[in-house]
Structures are given as C-alpha cells and as structure tokens.
Amino acid sequence: MSESDYVIDEMIPSADIAARIKELSGEIASEFSGTSKLFVVGLLRGSFIFIADLVRELDLPVEIDFLEASSYGDSMESSREVRILKDLRGQIEGRDVLLVEDIVDTGHTLNHVLNLLQSRSPAKLRTIALLDKPDRREVDICADWIGFKIPDEFVVGYGIDFAQRNRNLPHIGKVRFVKT
Ligand code: IMP
C-alpha cells in the first residue's frame, strides 16, 4: 500500500467537531458537578487530539492519564483480541473517571477496557467516544456520550490513523481507495 492508493474525503469539518465538543463538555460537567477532581483516561493513540480539546472545554478540575490497548495494528480490521499495551499510572479506586475513546467500532476495545476499569472500583465511571459506528457492533455496548454517529466507513484524521498516517488532519475524513 502506498500513499497514492487512497484519497481522503472530508466527512466532519473541524468547526463541527469543536461545536460538538462544547456541547458534550457542558453535559459532562453537569454529570460530574461537585467532583473534587475528574480522572480523565485517554485511550491511546487515537484519542490524543480529542482528549486535548475536550479537557480544555471542561469546567472541572481534571487529572489526565493514558491507557493503550491493541486494536487494528496497521490493518483495517479489528483484531478482536484486546491487549493492554500501556496501563494507567494512577489509581482510580474511589475516583470519578471519564474514559475517552476515539471510535467505537466492533465494541471489543471499549468493552474490555470498561471491564478492566470497573474491576478497580471507581466511584463513578462514564465513557465518551468521538465517533460511533453502530452498524459494525459485535458487542452490545455503547459509550455514555457520542460525538457523531457515522456509517460503516474507514475514517482518519483528528488523531485517528490509517497505518500510522493522517493523524494530523484537522478534520475527520473517510478513506476512498483509487485505482492507480
Ligand atoms: P473496536 O474494538 O472494534 O471497537 O475498535 C476500536 C478501535 O479500532 C478504535 O479505538 C480505533 O483505534 C480503531 N478503529 C476503528 N474504526 C476505525 C477507523 O475507521 N479508522 C481508524 N481506526 C479505527
């Protein structure tokens, strides 16, 4: 696969993402109002831009930590076997926790990570995903907040990659293969 094999069509402009993040951060702040400090967990690597924008709109005291789970590798298909590649540094027992994911696709990653975090007895655990592809779901799970529901398309940009490329695109685009 070379970079000329596909083009990227814009799907969600960056202004729409910013507007949606403002709405969602208001809802999250209400849900966690009164918290002494919200423990925000970003799922690497795809959520790194989303979490950066989200926490800057959140009117709450926050602590940030990251967790990395295996997912697609360099392919376009989920491995379905989720492994933790990097665990949290902080303890979440008795804490208010928000798990931030880029995309819920088959649902295996969210399901696995949610079970793991739940087993550590947080006081309250909620989840947010920027994108949701409900047509692809294999596990009956949904994030508490969703930025955008999208059709079954492979997307890139705003932190999300295709074989480690295109994470720095400011908007969300869909990958379209072209004959060369
Ligand atoms: P799931 O376990 O199938 O729900 O997959 C979740 C992970 O797969 C996401 O966190 C992404 O890293 C990756 N993923 C799912 N769909 C896409 C896509 O369209 N583009 C890039 N990565 C994706």
mmCIF file of C-alpha atoms and ligand atoms in Angstrom:
data_model
loop_
_atom_site.group_PDB
_atom_site.id
_atom_site.type_symbol
_atom_site.label_atom_id
_atom_site.label_comp_id
_atom_site.label_asym_id
_atom_site.label_seq_id
_atom_site.Cartn_x
_atom_site.Cartn_y
_atom_site.Cartn_z
ATOM 1 C CA MET A 1 0.000 0.000 0.000
ATOM 2 C CA SER A 2 1.440 3.340 -0.984
ATOM 3 C CA GLU A 3 0.109 6.746 -0.027
ATOM 4 C CA SER A 4 -1.191 7.321 -3.543
ATOM 5 C CA ASP A 5 -3.600 4.370 -3.294
ATOM 6 C CA TYR A 6 -6.249 6.335 -1.474
ATOM 7 C CA VAL A 7 -7.714 9.795 -1.131
ATOM 8 C CA ILE A 8 -9.461 11.316 1.867
ATOM 9 C CA ASP A 9 -12.897 12.883 1.514
ATOM 10 C CA GLU A 10 -13.945 15.284 4.250
ATOM 11 C CA MET A 11 -16.690 13.841 6.449
ATOM 12 C CA ILE A 12 -16.797 16.029 9.597
ATOM 13 C CA PRO A 13 -15.317 19.549 9.406
ATOM 14 C CA SER A 14 -13.184 20.725 12.320
ATOM 15 C CA ALA A 15 -15.687 23.502 13.177
ATOM 16 C CA ASP A 16 -18.416 20.872 13.683
ATOM 17 C CA ILE A 17 -16.116 18.854 15.944
ATOM 18 C CA ALA A 18 -15.326 21.945 18.034
ATOM 19 C CA ALA A 19 -19.022 22.840 18.365
ATOM 20 C CA ARG A 20 -19.946 19.303 19.401
ATOM 21 C CA ILE A 21 -17.150 19.211 21.992
ATOM 22 C CA LYS A 22 -18.547 22.386 23.579
ATOM 23 C CA GLU A 23 -21.976 20.721 23.894
ATOM 24 C CA LEU A 24 -20.572 17.484 25.274
ATOM 25 C CA SER A 25 -18.280 19.169 27.794
ATOM 26 C CA GLY A 26 -21.291 21.009 29.258
ATOM 27 C CA GLU A 27 -23.126 17.698 29.716
ATOM 28 C CA ILE A 28 -20.066 16.045 31.256
ATOM 29 C CA ALA A 29 -19.518 18.963 33.644
ATOM 30 C CA SER A 30 -23.154 18.613 34.852
ATOM 31 C CA GLU A 31 -22.808 14.851 35.277
ATOM 32 C CA PHE A 32 -19.637 15.256 37.355
ATOM 33 C CA SER A 33 -20.502 18.536 39.095
ATOM 34 C CA GLY A 34 -19.168 18.569 42.647
ATOM 35 C CA THR A 35 -16.296 16.197 41.860
ATOM 36 C CA SER A 36 -13.069 17.043 43.678
ATOM 37 C CA LYS A 37 -11.099 16.014 40.561
ATOM 38 C CA LEU A 38 -12.183 14.131 37.449
ATOM 39 C CA PHE A 39 -9.776 11.386 36.388
ATOM 40 C CA VAL A 40 -9.777 11.515 32.578
ATOM 41 C CA VAL A 41 -8.419 8.411 30.849
ATOM 42 C CA GLY A 42 -7.432 8.765 27.193
ATOM 43 C CA LEU A 43 -7.211 5.615 25.103
ATOM 44 C CA LEU A 44 -4.066 5.904 23.039
ATOM 45 C CA ARG A 45 -3.307 6.646 20.429
ATOM 46 C CA GLY A 46 -6.419 7.726 18.545
ATOM 47 C CA SER A 47 -7.938 9.886 21.296
ATOM 48 C CA PHE A 48 -4.974 12.204 21.852
ATOM 49 C CA ILE A 49 -6.360 15.218 19.982
ATOM 50 C CA PHE A 50 -9.932 14.664 21.148
ATOM 51 C CA ILE A 51 -8.910 14.487 24.820
ATOM 52 C CA ALA A 52 -6.758 17.614 24.451
ATOM 53 C CA ASP A 53 -9.674 19.617 23.034
ATOM 54 C CA LEU A 54 -12.243 18.103 25.406
ATOM 55 C CA VAL A 55 -10.420 18.832 28.664
ATOM 56 C CA ARG A 56 -9.788 22.430 27.628
ATOM 57 C CA GLU A 57 -13.563 22.921 27.355
ATOM 58 C CA LEU A 58 -14.300 21.111 30.636
ATOM 59 C CA ASP A 59 -15.023 23.421 33.532
ATOM 60 C CA LEU A 60 -13.897 20.901 36.164
ATOM 61 C CA PRO A 61 -10.634 20.086 37.954
ATOM 62 C CA VAL A 62 -9.077 17.215 35.972
ATOM 63 C CA GLU A 63 -6.246 14.730 36.140
ATOM 64 C CA ILE A 64 -5.141 13.133 32.861
ATOM 65 C CA ASP A 65 -3.827 9.635 32.375
ATOM 66 C CA PHE A 66 -3.468 7.348 29.371
ATOM 67 C CA LEU A 67 -4.012 3.716 28.601
ATOM 68 C CA GLU A 68 -3.060 1.967 25.383
ATOM 69 C CA ALA A 69 -4.868 -1.074 24.054
ATOM 70 C CA SER A 70 -4.055 -3.023 20.922
ATOM 71 C CA SER A 71 -6.566 -2.608 18.141
ATOM 72 C CA TYR A 72 -6.174 -2.593 14.391
ATOM 73 C CA GLY A 73 -2.404 -2.559 14.136
ATOM 74 C CA ASP A 74 -1.734 -1.416 10.592
ATOM 75 C CA SER A 75 -4.740 -3.127 9.062
ATOM 76 C CA MET A 76 -8.350 -2.029 8.531
ATOM 77 C CA GLU A 77 -9.817 -4.898 10.544
ATOM 78 C CA SER A 78 -10.189 -5.203 14.306
ATOM 79 C CA SER A 79 -8.134 -7.995 15.858
ATOM 80 C CA ARG A 80 -10.979 -8.564 18.370
ATOM 81 C CA GLU A 81 -8.413 -9.711 20.923
ATOM 82 C CA VAL A 82 -7.742 -6.715 23.112
ATOM 83 C CA ARG A 83 -4.441 -6.477 24.963
ATOM 84 C CA ILE A 84 -3.324 -3.724 27.285
ATOM 85 C CA LEU A 85 -0.038 -2.324 25.954
ATOM 86 C CA LYS A 86 0.278 0.513 28.463
ATOM 87 C CA ASP A 87 -1.600 0.705 31.744
ATOM 88 C CA LEU A 88 -2.561 3.743 33.814
ATOM 89 C CA ARG A 89 -0.008 5.238 36.177
ATOM 90 C CA GLY A 90 -2.641 6.451 38.632
ATOM 91 C CA GLN A 91 -5.069 4.590 40.903
ATOM 92 C CA ILE A 92 -8.775 5.002 40.156
ATOM 93 C CA GLU A 93 -10.321 3.308 43.194
ATOM 94 C CA GLY A 94 -12.990 5.631 44.645
ATOM 95 C CA ARG A 95 -12.405 8.214 41.885
ATOM 96 C CA ASP A 96 -14.700 9.827 39.314
ATOM 97 C CA VAL A 97 -13.467 8.555 35.970
ATOM 98 C CA LEU A 98 -14.152 9.509 32.345
ATOM 99 C CA LEU A 99 -12.856 7.122 29.686
ATOM 100 C CA VAL A 100 -12.227 8.834 26.338
ATOM 101 C CA GLU A 101 -12.157 6.794 23.130
ATOM 102 C CA ASP A 102 -11.793 7.830 19.508
ATOM 103 C CA ILE A 103 -14.137 5.334 17.810
ATOM 104 C CA VAL A 104 -16.434 2.573 18.973
ATOM 105 C CA ASP A 105 -16.445 0.097 16.109
ATOM 106 C CA THR A 106 -16.987 -3.610 16.958
ATOM 107 C CA GLY A 107 -17.096 -2.580 20.636
ATOM 108 C CA HIS A 108 -14.461 -5.095 21.797
ATOM 109 C CA THR A 109 -11.971 -2.429 22.919
ATOM 110 C CA LEU A 110 -14.481 -0.368 24.906
ATOM 111 C CA ASN A 111 -15.949 -3.493 26.476
ATOM 112 C CA HIS A 112 -12.563 -4.829 27.542
ATOM 113 C CA VAL A 113 -11.243 -1.537 28.906
ATOM 114 C CA LEU A 114 -14.514 -0.735 30.669
ATOM 115 C CA ASN A 115 -14.475 -4.109 32.444
ATOM 116 C CA LEU A 116 -10.862 -3.563 33.441
ATOM 117 C CA LEU A 117 -11.518 -0.100 34.883
ATOM 118 C CA GLN A 118 -14.725 -1.240 36.599
ATOM 119 C CA SER A 119 -12.790 -4.022 38.325
ATOM 120 C CA ARG A 120 -10.688 -1.297 40.001
ATOM 121 C CA SER A 121 -13.757 0.085 41.839
ATOM 122 C CA PRO A 122 -14.038 3.704 40.674
ATOM 123 C CA ALA A 123 -16.739 5.794 42.403
ATOM 124 C CA LYS A 124 -18.299 6.696 39.034
ATOM 125 C CA LEU A 125 -17.198 5.611 35.569
ATOM 126 C CA ARG A 126 -18.525 7.147 32.356
ATOM 127 C CA THR A 127 -17.404 6.869 28.740
ATOM 128 C CA ILE A 128 -17.245 9.180 25.763
ATOM 129 C CA ALA A 129 -16.358 8.365 22.171
ATOM 130 C CA LEU A 130 -15.886 10.920 19.425
ATOM 131 C CA LEU A 131 -17.276 8.556 16.780
ATOM 132 C CA ASP A 132 -19.621 5.601 16.815
ATOM 133 C CA LYS A 133 -20.103 3.077 14.012
ATOM 134 C CA PRO A 134 -23.229 1.240 15.251
ATOM 135 C CA ASP A 135 -23.544 -0.896 12.085
ATOM 136 C CA ARG A 136 -20.266 -2.624 12.935
ATOM 137 C CA ARG A 137 -21.092 -3.577 16.519
ATOM 138 C CA GLU A 138 -20.313 -7.127 17.689
ATOM 139 C CA VAL A 139 -20.527 -6.449 21.441
ATOM 140 C CA ASP A 140 -23.672 -4.889 22.906
ATOM 141 C CA ILE A 141 -22.095 -1.737 24.304
ATOM 142 C CA CYS A 142 -22.393 1.995 23.796
ATOM 143 C CA ALA A 143 -20.491 4.991 25.204
ATOM 144 C CA ASP A 144 -22.426 7.332 27.507
ATOM 145 C CA TRP A 145 -21.685 10.260 25.176
ATOM 146 C CA ILE A 146 -21.067 10.094 21.441
ATOM 147 C CA GLY A 147 -19.761 12.940 19.307
ATOM 148 C CA PHE A 148 -21.068 11.689 15.966
ATOM 149 C CA LYS A 149 -22.675 8.515 14.672
ATOM 150 C CA ILE A 150 -21.115 7.616 11.343
ATOM 151 C CA PRO A 151 -21.768 4.948 8.687
ATOM 152 C CA ASP A 152 -19.520 1.941 8.137
ATOM 153 C CA GLU A 153 -16.613 3.846 6.585
ATOM 154 C CA PHE A 154 -12.914 3.777 7.428
ATOM 155 C CA VAL A 155 -12.044 7.220 8.763
ATOM 156 C CA VAL A 156 -8.863 9.139 9.543
ATOM 157 C CA GLY A 157 -7.827 12.481 10.968
ATOM 158 C CA TYR A 158 -8.213 14.373 14.239
ATOM 159 C CA GLY A 159 -5.920 11.829 15.910
ATOM 160 C CA ILE A 160 -7.186 8.765 14.045
ATOM 161 C CA ASP A 161 -4.820 6.942 11.700
ATOM 162 C CA PHE A 162 -4.617 4.564 8.806
ATOM 163 C CA ALA A 163 -1.372 2.600 9.265
ATOM 164 C CA GLN A 164 0.027 5.495 11.360
ATOM 165 C CA ARG A 165 -0.743 8.115 8.723
ATOM 166 C CA ASN A 166 -3.165 11.063 8.653
ATOM 167 C CA ARG A 167 -3.490 11.579 12.436
ATOM 168 C CA ASN A 168 -2.623 15.256 11.974
ATOM 169 C CA LEU A 169 -5.518 16.036 9.628
ATOM 170 C CA PRO A 170 -7.609 18.689 11.435
ATOM 171 C CA HIS A 171 -10.958 17.215 10.350
ATOM 172 C CA ILE A 172 -12.401 13.692 10.079
ATOM 173 C CA GLY A 173 -12.163 12.271 6.582
ATOM 174 C CA LYS A 174 -13.147 8.986 5.019
ATOM 175 C CA VAL A 175 -10.710 6.864 3.126
ATOM 176 C CA ARG A 176 -11.548 6.196 -0.506
ATOM 177 C CA PHE A 177 -9.367 3.850 -2.498
ATOM 178 C CA VAL A 178 -8.453 4.819 -6.023
ATOM 179 C CA LYS A 179 -7.115 2.727 -8.888
ATOM 180 C CA THR A 180 -3.579 3.736 -9.812
HETATM 181 P P1 IMP B 1 -13.268 -1.833 18.243
HETATM 182 O O1 IMP B 1 -12.612 -2.632 19.307
HETATM 183 O O2 IMP B 1 -13.577 -2.657 17.025
HETATM 184 O O3 IMP B 1 -14.489 -1.068 18.728
HETATM 185 O O4 IMP B 1 -12.200 -0.825 17.691
HETATM 186 C C1 IMP B 1 -11.879 0.328 18.317
HETATM 187 C C2 IMP B 1 -10.577 0.860 17.777
HETATM 188 O O5 IMP B 1 -10.338 0.479 16.409
HETATM 189 C C3 IMP B 1 -10.613 2.357 17.770
HETATM 190 O O6 IMP B 1 -10.203 2.884 19.005
HETATM 191 C C4 IMP B 1 -9.659 2.696 16.639
HETATM 192 O O7 IMP B 1 -8.322 2.726 17.114
HETATM 193 C C5 IMP B 1 -9.796 1.542 15.671
HETATM 194 N N1 IMP B 1 -10.704 1.901 14.574
HETATM 195 C C6 IMP B 1 -11.996 1.551 14.423
HETATM 196 N N2 IMP B 1 -12.522 2.084 13.311
HETATM 197 C C7 IMP B 1 -11.523 2.800 12.744
HETATM 198 C C8 IMP B 1 -11.453 3.645 11.566
HETATM 199 O O8 IMP B 1 -12.418 3.850 10.813
HETATM 200 N N3 IMP B 1 -10.251 4.245 11.330
HETATM 201 C C9 IMP B 1 -9.159 4.070 12.136
HETATM 202 N N4 IMP B 1 -9.185 3.321 13.244
HETATM 203 C C10 IMP B 1 -10.362 2.692 13.549
#
